[in-house]
């Protein structure tokens, strides 16, 4: 699936309403905090969805300007409607394609992307664009899944830690460290089969090669 059909899927079928109602701030902060210090930074949240991570970074990290970019208008409508936390940072919501970012070279000091880049139709182009919009010395975090993780989204790049690392390095970014994201909360919703599945995945993720998702911390040289 490509372009308009893909956007249509996110606009009409994706569960953004559930994402608004069931945030997981602790899980997001575990990844966002890898960007610290954030004070005074210009920050991009790439594939921001309903914008929880953008808001967490803006409110806890004292960023100067934050941009949440997504190509789904539905996601951004939710994001704009829920920007009510009185964060001191200015948050701008931008509708755009992560593989063709509408920003100048070196525009950002920090970038974040949670569970989004693996859904870009051209993942390598997404990383090249990420590298392009970071200034030299800027730090970025992307959270991407291990090869066995499946979702109901139409485009899904699956890779091992080594495979993701190759994509990042090929885009011209250095990998500073890799941390583990343990996956969704076990009681995210109350369907018993889902709870059992999430418990099983949590146990599997204790084996290093089977971490659920990777938190890649990168720097633009
Ligand atoms: C699984 S959701 C994650 C959203 C958010 N980061 C979060 O943690 O809840 C994937 C997001 O990627 C966005 N997305 C997919 N392909 C994209 C592209 N080419 N450019 C920009 N956003 C894209 C979707 O619209 C969706 O909001």
mmCIF file of C-alpha atoms and ligand atoms in Angstrom:
data_model
loop_
_atom_site.group_PDB
_atom_site.id
_atom_site.type_symbol
_atom_site.label_atom_id
_atom_site.label_comp_id
_atom_site.label_asym_id
_atom_site.label_seq_id
_atom_site.Cartn_x
_atom_site.Cartn_y
_atom_site.Cartn_z
ATOM 1 C CA UNK A 1 0.000 0.000 0.000
ATOM 2 C CA UNK A 2 1.303 3.459 -0.944
ATOM 3 C CA UNK A 3 0.554 7.216 -0.631
ATOM 4 C CA UNK A 4 -3.146 8.140 -0.573
ATOM 5 C CA UNK A 5 -4.412 4.642 0.317
ATOM 6 C CA UNK A 6 -2.021 4.465 3.237
ATOM 7 C CA UNK A 7 -3.048 7.885 4.476
ATOM 8 C CA UNK A 8 -6.691 6.848 4.112
ATOM 9 C CA UNK A 9 -6.033 3.842 6.360
ATOM 10 C CA UNK A 10 -4.673 6.062 9.151
ATOM 11 C CA UNK A 11 -7.352 8.716 8.675
ATOM 12 C CA UNK A 12 -10.276 6.289 8.749
ATOM 13 C CA UNK A 13 -9.282 3.010 10.386
ATOM 14 C CA UNK A 14 -6.446 3.488 12.861
ATOM 15 C CA UNK A 15 -7.333 3.566 16.585
ATOM 16 C CA UNK A 16 -6.299 7.153 17.365
ATOM 17 C CA UNK A 17 -9.315 7.506 19.688
ATOM 18 C CA UNK A 18 -7.967 4.679 21.850
ATOM 19 C CA UNK A 19 -4.511 6.307 21.812
ATOM 20 C CA UNK A 20 -6.057 9.520 23.164
ATOM 21 C CA UNK A 21 -7.897 7.674 25.931
ATOM 22 C CA UNK A 22 -5.109 5.321 26.979
ATOM 23 C CA UNK A 23 -1.786 7.158 27.048
ATOM 24 C CA UNK A 24 1.233 5.466 28.554
ATOM 25 C CA UNK A 25 3.339 8.434 29.738
ATOM 26 C CA UNK A 26 5.827 6.315 31.723
ATOM 27 C CA UNK A 27 6.622 4.190 28.662
ATOM 28 C CA UNK A 28 7.010 7.256 26.441
ATOM 29 C CA UNK A 29 9.114 9.146 28.994
ATOM 30 C CA UNK A 30 11.505 6.155 29.266
ATOM 31 C CA UNK A 31 12.371 6.851 25.610
ATOM 32 C CA UNK A 32 11.960 10.667 25.539
ATOM 33 C CA UNK A 33 14.323 11.157 28.494
ATOM 34 C CA UNK A 34 17.157 9.745 26.365
ATOM 35 C CA UNK A 35 17.045 13.124 24.575
ATOM 36 C CA UNK A 36 17.922 15.099 27.698
ATOM 37 C CA UNK A 37 18.971 17.839 28.150
ATOM 38 C CA UNK A 38 15.982 19.296 26.299
ATOM 39 C CA UNK A 39 16.036 22.809 27.729
ATOM 40 C CA UNK A 40 15.884 25.385 24.963
ATOM 41 C CA UNK A 41 15.858 22.787 22.189
ATOM 42 C CA UNK A 42 13.855 22.732 18.979
ATOM 43 C CA UNK A 43 12.282 19.298 18.809
ATOM 44 C CA UNK A 44 10.635 17.229 16.069
ATOM 45 C CA UNK A 45 8.289 14.324 16.865
ATOM 46 C CA UNK A 46 8.228 12.330 13.628
ATOM 47 C CA UNK A 47 4.989 10.362 13.104
ATOM 48 C CA UNK A 48 3.581 11.939 16.254
ATOM 49 C CA UNK A 49 0.123 10.341 16.113
ATOM 50 C CA UNK A 50 -2.105 12.012 18.717
ATOM 51 C CA UNK A 51 0.940 13.816 20.094
ATOM 52 C CA UNK A 52 1.476 12.392 23.573
ATOM 53 C CA UNK A 53 5.257 12.185 23.243
ATOM 54 C CA UNK A 54 5.431 15.703 21.779
ATOM 55 C CA UNK A 55 3.535 17.044 24.772
ATOM 56 C CA UNK A 56 5.565 15.035 27.292
ATOM 57 C CA UNK A 57 8.836 16.311 25.819
ATOM 58 C CA UNK A 58 7.520 19.861 25.708
ATOM 59 C CA UNK A 59 6.173 19.906 29.257
ATOM 60 C CA UNK A 60 8.819 17.917 31.114
ATOM 61 C CA UNK A 61 11.806 19.005 29.086
ATOM 62 C CA UNK A 62 11.314 22.772 28.701
ATOM 63 C CA UNK A 63 11.907 22.669 24.955
ATOM 64 C CA UNK A 64 11.798 25.993 23.123
ATOM 65 C CA UNK A 65 9.745 24.892 20.097
ATOM 66 C CA UNK A 66 8.200 21.514 19.385
ATOM 67 C CA UNK A 67 6.837 20.231 16.090
ATOM 68 C CA UNK A 68 4.637 17.157 15.866
ATOM 69 C CA UNK A 69 4.520 15.848 12.293
ATOM 70 C CA UNK A 70 2.216 13.169 10.980
ATOM 71 C CA UNK A 71 0.630 12.504 7.598
ATOM 72 C CA UNK A 72 -2.758 11.672 9.130
ATOM 73 C CA UNK A 73 -5.080 14.668 9.549
ATOM 74 C CA UNK A 74 -7.207 12.628 11.962
ATOM 75 C CA UNK A 75 -4.184 12.106 14.215
ATOM 76 C CA UNK A 76 -3.354 15.814 14.144
ATOM 77 C CA UNK A 77 -6.940 16.847 14.894
ATOM 78 C CA UNK A 78 -6.765 14.701 18.040
ATOM 79 C CA UNK A 79 -3.336 16.123 18.855
ATOM 80 C CA UNK A 80 -4.473 19.731 18.521
ATOM 81 C CA UNK A 81 -7.677 19.097 20.501
ATOM 82 C CA UNK A 82 -5.729 17.571 23.368
ATOM 83 C CA UNK A 83 -3.007 20.180 23.709
ATOM 84 C CA UNK A 84 -4.462 21.446 26.946
ATOM 85 C CA UNK A 85 -1.679 20.898 29.442
ATOM 86 C CA UNK A 86 -0.535 24.509 29.507
ATOM 87 C CA UNK A 87 2.977 23.534 28.471
ATOM 88 C CA UNK A 88 5.256 26.557 28.154
ATOM 89 C CA UNK A 89 6.589 25.331 24.821
ATOM 90 C CA UNK A 90 4.960 26.270 21.543
ATOM 91 C CA UNK A 91 3.762 23.110 19.790
ATOM 92 C CA UNK A 92 3.071 23.241 16.068
ATOM 93 C CA UNK A 93 1.245 20.327 14.438
ATOM 94 C CA UNK A 94 2.329 19.730 10.835
ATOM 95 C CA UNK A 95 0.699 17.445 8.277
ATOM 96 C CA UNK A 96 3.499 15.970 6.178
ATOM 97 C CA UNK A 97 5.242 12.878 4.902
ATOM 98 C CA UNK A 98 8.139 11.587 6.987
ATOM 99 C CA UNK A 99 10.027 10.597 3.843
ATOM 100 C CA UNK A 100 9.878 14.173 2.428
ATOM 101 C CA UNK A 101 10.069 16.479 5.423
ATOM 102 C CA UNK A 102 8.993 20.111 4.889
ATOM 103 C CA UNK A 103 11.866 21.496 6.992
ATOM 104 C CA UNK A 104 15.238 23.074 6.246
ATOM 105 C CA UNK A 105 18.504 21.183 6.696
ATOM 106 C CA UNK A 106 19.686 21.297 10.302
ATOM 107 C CA UNK A 107 16.412 22.734 11.638
ATOM 108 C CA UNK A 108 16.241 20.626 14.821
ATOM 109 C CA UNK A 109 18.358 20.029 17.944
ATOM 110 C CA UNK A 110 16.347 16.964 18.973
ATOM 111 C CA UNK A 111 14.098 14.459 17.194
ATOM 112 C CA UNK A 112 11.914 11.682 18.472
ATOM 113 C CA UNK A 113 9.892 8.967 16.779
ATOM 114 C CA UNK A 114 7.968 6.223 18.540
ATOM 115 C CA UNK A 115 6.570 3.270 16.615
ATOM 116 C CA UNK A 116 6.281 5.198 13.366
ATOM 117 C CA UNK A 117 9.338 4.902 11.110
ATOM 118 C CA UNK A 118 8.765 1.180 10.555
ATOM 119 C CA UNK A 119 5.451 2.123 8.923
ATOM 120 C CA UNK A 120 6.960 4.509 6.367
ATOM 121 C CA UNK A 121 6.768 3.086 2.823
ATOM 122 C CA UNK A 122 10.480 3.881 2.369
ATOM 123 C CA UNK A 123 12.210 3.453 5.733
ATOM 124 C CA UNK A 124 15.682 4.324 4.404
ATOM 125 C CA UNK A 125 14.324 7.627 3.036
ATOM 126 C CA UNK A 126 12.772 8.317 6.463
ATOM 127 C CA UNK A 127 16.154 7.953 8.173
ATOM 128 C CA UNK A 128 17.879 10.087 5.508
ATOM 129 C CA UNK A 129 15.304 12.831 6.058
ATOM 130 C CA UNK A 130 15.698 12.556 9.813
ATOM 131 C CA UNK A 131 19.467 12.978 9.421
ATOM 132 C CA UNK A 132 19.037 15.915 7.044
ATOM 133 C CA UNK A 133 16.835 17.982 9.378
ATOM 134 C CA UNK A 134 19.116 17.501 12.411
ATOM 135 C CA UNK A 135 21.890 20.010 13.039
ATOM 136 C CA UNK A 136 25.396 18.709 13.536
ATOM 137 C CA UNK A 137 25.705 17.325 17.093
ATOM 138 C CA UNK A 138 21.919 16.933 17.470
ATOM 139 C CA UNK A 139 20.519 13.855 19.216
ATOM 140 C CA UNK A 140 17.562 11.751 18.072
ATOM 141 C CA UNK A 141 15.672 8.772 19.451
ATOM 142 C CA UNK A 142 13.688 6.300 17.402
ATOM 143 C CA UNK A 143 11.746 3.416 18.906
ATOM 144 C CA UNK A 144 11.292 0.582 16.423
ATOM 145 C CA UNK A 145 10.147 -3.035 16.802
ATOM 146 C CA UNK A 146 12.037 -6.285 16.771
ATOM 147 C CA UNK A 147 11.577 -8.564 13.746
ATOM 148 C CA UNK A 148 8.782 -10.661 15.265
ATOM 149 C CA UNK A 149 6.426 -7.837 16.277
ATOM 150 C CA UNK A 150 3.212 -7.591 14.242
ATOM 151 C CA UNK A 151 0.508 -4.903 14.205
ATOM 152 C CA UNK A 152 -2.579 -4.430 12.026
ATOM 153 C CA UNK A 153 -0.978 -1.559 10.067
ATOM 154 C CA UNK A 154 -0.642 -2.087 6.299
ATOM 155 C CA UNK A 155 3.058 -1.217 5.954
ATOM 156 C CA UNK A 156 5.488 -2.645 8.458
ATOM 157 C CA UNK A 157 9.248 -2.943 8.101
ATOM 158 C CA UNK A 158 10.522 -5.801 10.272
ATOM 159 C CA UNK A 159 14.151 -6.005 11.288
ATOM 160 C CA UNK A 160 16.629 -7.168 13.880
ATOM 161 C CA UNK A 161 18.694 -4.761 15.982
ATOM 162 C CA UNK A 162 21.589 -5.204 13.531
ATOM 163 C CA UNK A 163 19.319 -4.467 10.555
ATOM 164 C CA UNK A 164 17.967 -1.255 12.100
ATOM 165 C CA UNK A 165 21.496 -0.204 12.993
ATOM 166 C CA UNK A 166 22.576 -0.640 9.358
ATOM 167 C CA UNK A 167 19.728 1.623 8.175
ATOM 168 C CA UNK A 168 20.641 4.302 10.730
ATOM 169 C CA UNK A 169 24.357 4.245 9.904
ATOM 170 C CA UNK A 170 23.636 4.274 6.153
ATOM 171 C CA UNK A 171 21.666 7.516 6.702
ATOM 172 C CA UNK A 172 24.776 9.128 8.220
ATOM 173 C CA UNK A 173 23.846 8.938 11.920
ATOM 174 C CA UNK A 174 25.944 7.486 14.756
ATOM 175 C CA UNK A 175 24.312 5.083 17.211
ATOM 176 C CA UNK A 176 25.182 6.222 20.748
ATOM 177 C CA UNK A 177 23.322 3.449 22.617
ATOM 178 C CA UNK A 178 20.385 1.062 22.346
ATOM 179 C CA UNK A 179 17.887 0.521 25.163
ATOM 180 C CA UNK A 180 14.898 -1.810 25.434
ATOM 181 C CA UNK A 181 11.246 -0.834 25.211
ATOM 182 C CA UNK A 182 9.252 -3.577 26.991
ATOM 183 C CA UNK A 183 6.096 -3.165 24.895
ATOM 184 C CA UNK A 184 2.523 -2.159 25.709
ATOM 185 C CA UNK A 185 1.176 -2.277 29.248
ATOM 186 C CA UNK A 186 -0.022 -5.802 30.069
ATOM 187 C CA UNK A 187 -3.447 -4.474 31.121
ATOM 188 C CA UNK A 188 -3.724 -1.954 28.263
ATOM 189 C CA UNK A 189 -7.251 -3.238 27.738
ATOM 190 C CA UNK A 190 -9.151 -5.999 29.467
ATOM 191 C CA UNK A 191 -9.508 -8.657 26.741
ATOM 192 C CA UNK A 192 -8.106 -11.845 28.385
ATOM 193 C CA UNK A 193 -6.461 -13.168 25.192
ATOM 194 C CA UNK A 194 -4.649 -9.846 24.757
ATOM 195 C CA UNK A 195 -3.490 -9.848 28.370
ATOM 196 C CA UNK A 196 -2.039 -13.358 27.984
ATOM 197 C CA UNK A 197 -0.350 -12.401 24.693
ATOM 198 C CA UNK A 198 1.191 -9.265 26.173
ATOM 199 C CA UNK A 199 2.397 -11.202 29.215
ATOM 200 C CA UNK A 200 4.040 -13.780 26.917
ATOM 201 C CA UNK A 201 5.717 -11.049 24.856
ATOM 202 C CA UNK A 202 6.953 -9.331 28.029
ATOM 203 C CA UNK A 203 8.626 -12.591 29.127
ATOM 204 C CA UNK A 204 10.086 -13.190 25.649
ATOM 205 C CA UNK A 205 11.489 -9.651 25.659
ATOM 206 C CA UNK A 206 13.642 -10.503 28.691
ATOM 207 C CA UNK A 207 15.928 -12.390 26.262
ATOM 208 C CA UNK A 208 18.207 -9.692 24.738
ATOM 209 C CA UNK A 209 17.812 -10.877 21.119
ATOM 210 C CA UNK A 210 14.013 -10.811 21.586
ATOM 211 C CA UNK A 211 13.597 -7.332 23.060
ATOM 212 C CA UNK A 212 10.148 -6.102 22.047
ATOM 213 C CA UNK A 213 11.295 -2.772 20.640
ATOM 214 C CA UNK A 214 14.633 -0.993 20.426
ATOM 215 C CA UNK A 215 15.175 2.536 21.685
ATOM 216 C CA UNK A 216 17.958 3.768 19.381
ATOM 217 C CA UNK A 217 19.744 6.887 20.604
ATOM 218 C CA UNK A 218 21.530 8.527 17.655
ATOM 219 C CA UNK A 219 23.670 11.568 16.994
ATOM 220 C CA UNK A 220 24.291 13.517 13.813
ATOM 221 C CA UNK A 221 28.093 13.837 13.459
HETATM 222 C C1 LIG B 1 1.705 3.294 15.363
HETATM 223 S S1 LIG B 1 1.343 4.992 15.066
HETATM 224 C C2 LIG B 1 2.408 5.744 16.271
HETATM 225 C C3 LIG B 1 1.971 7.121 16.607
HETATM 226 C C4 LIG B 1 2.697 7.772 17.803
HETATM 227 N N1 LIG B 1 4.111 7.969 17.547
HETATM 228 C C5 LIG B 1 2.481 7.000 19.083
HETATM 229 O O1 LIG B 1 3.455 6.587 19.729
HETATM 230 O O2 LIG B 1 1.316 6.789 19.457
HETATM 231 C C6 LIG B 1 2.170 5.293 13.519
HETATM 232 C C7 LIG B 1 2.027 6.722 13.046
HETATM 233 O O3 LIG B 1 2.861 6.933 11.908
HETATM 234 C C8 LIG B 1 2.183 7.787 11.009
HETATM 235 N N2 LIG B 1 2.770 7.605 9.684
HETATM 236 C C9 LIG B 1 2.808 6.477 8.949
HETATM 237 N N3 LIG B 1 3.449 6.694 7.798
HETATM 238 C C10 LIG B 1 3.853 8.001 7.810
HETATM 239 C C11 LIG B 1 4.564 8.827 6.902
HETATM 240 N N4 LIG B 1 5.017 8.367 5.720
HETATM 241 N N5 LIG B 1 4.796 10.113 7.246
HETATM 242 C C12 LIG B 1 4.350 10.607 8.427
HETATM 243 N N6 LIG B 1 3.663 9.870 9.322
HETATM 244 C C13 LIG B 1 3.413 8.580 9.016
HETATM 245 C C14 LIG B 1 0.741 7.346 11.125
HETATM 246 O O4 LIG B 1 -0.172 8.301 10.653
HETATM 247 C C15 LIG B 1 0.627 7.103 12.630
HETATM 248 O O5 LIG B 1 0.229 8.256 13.312
#
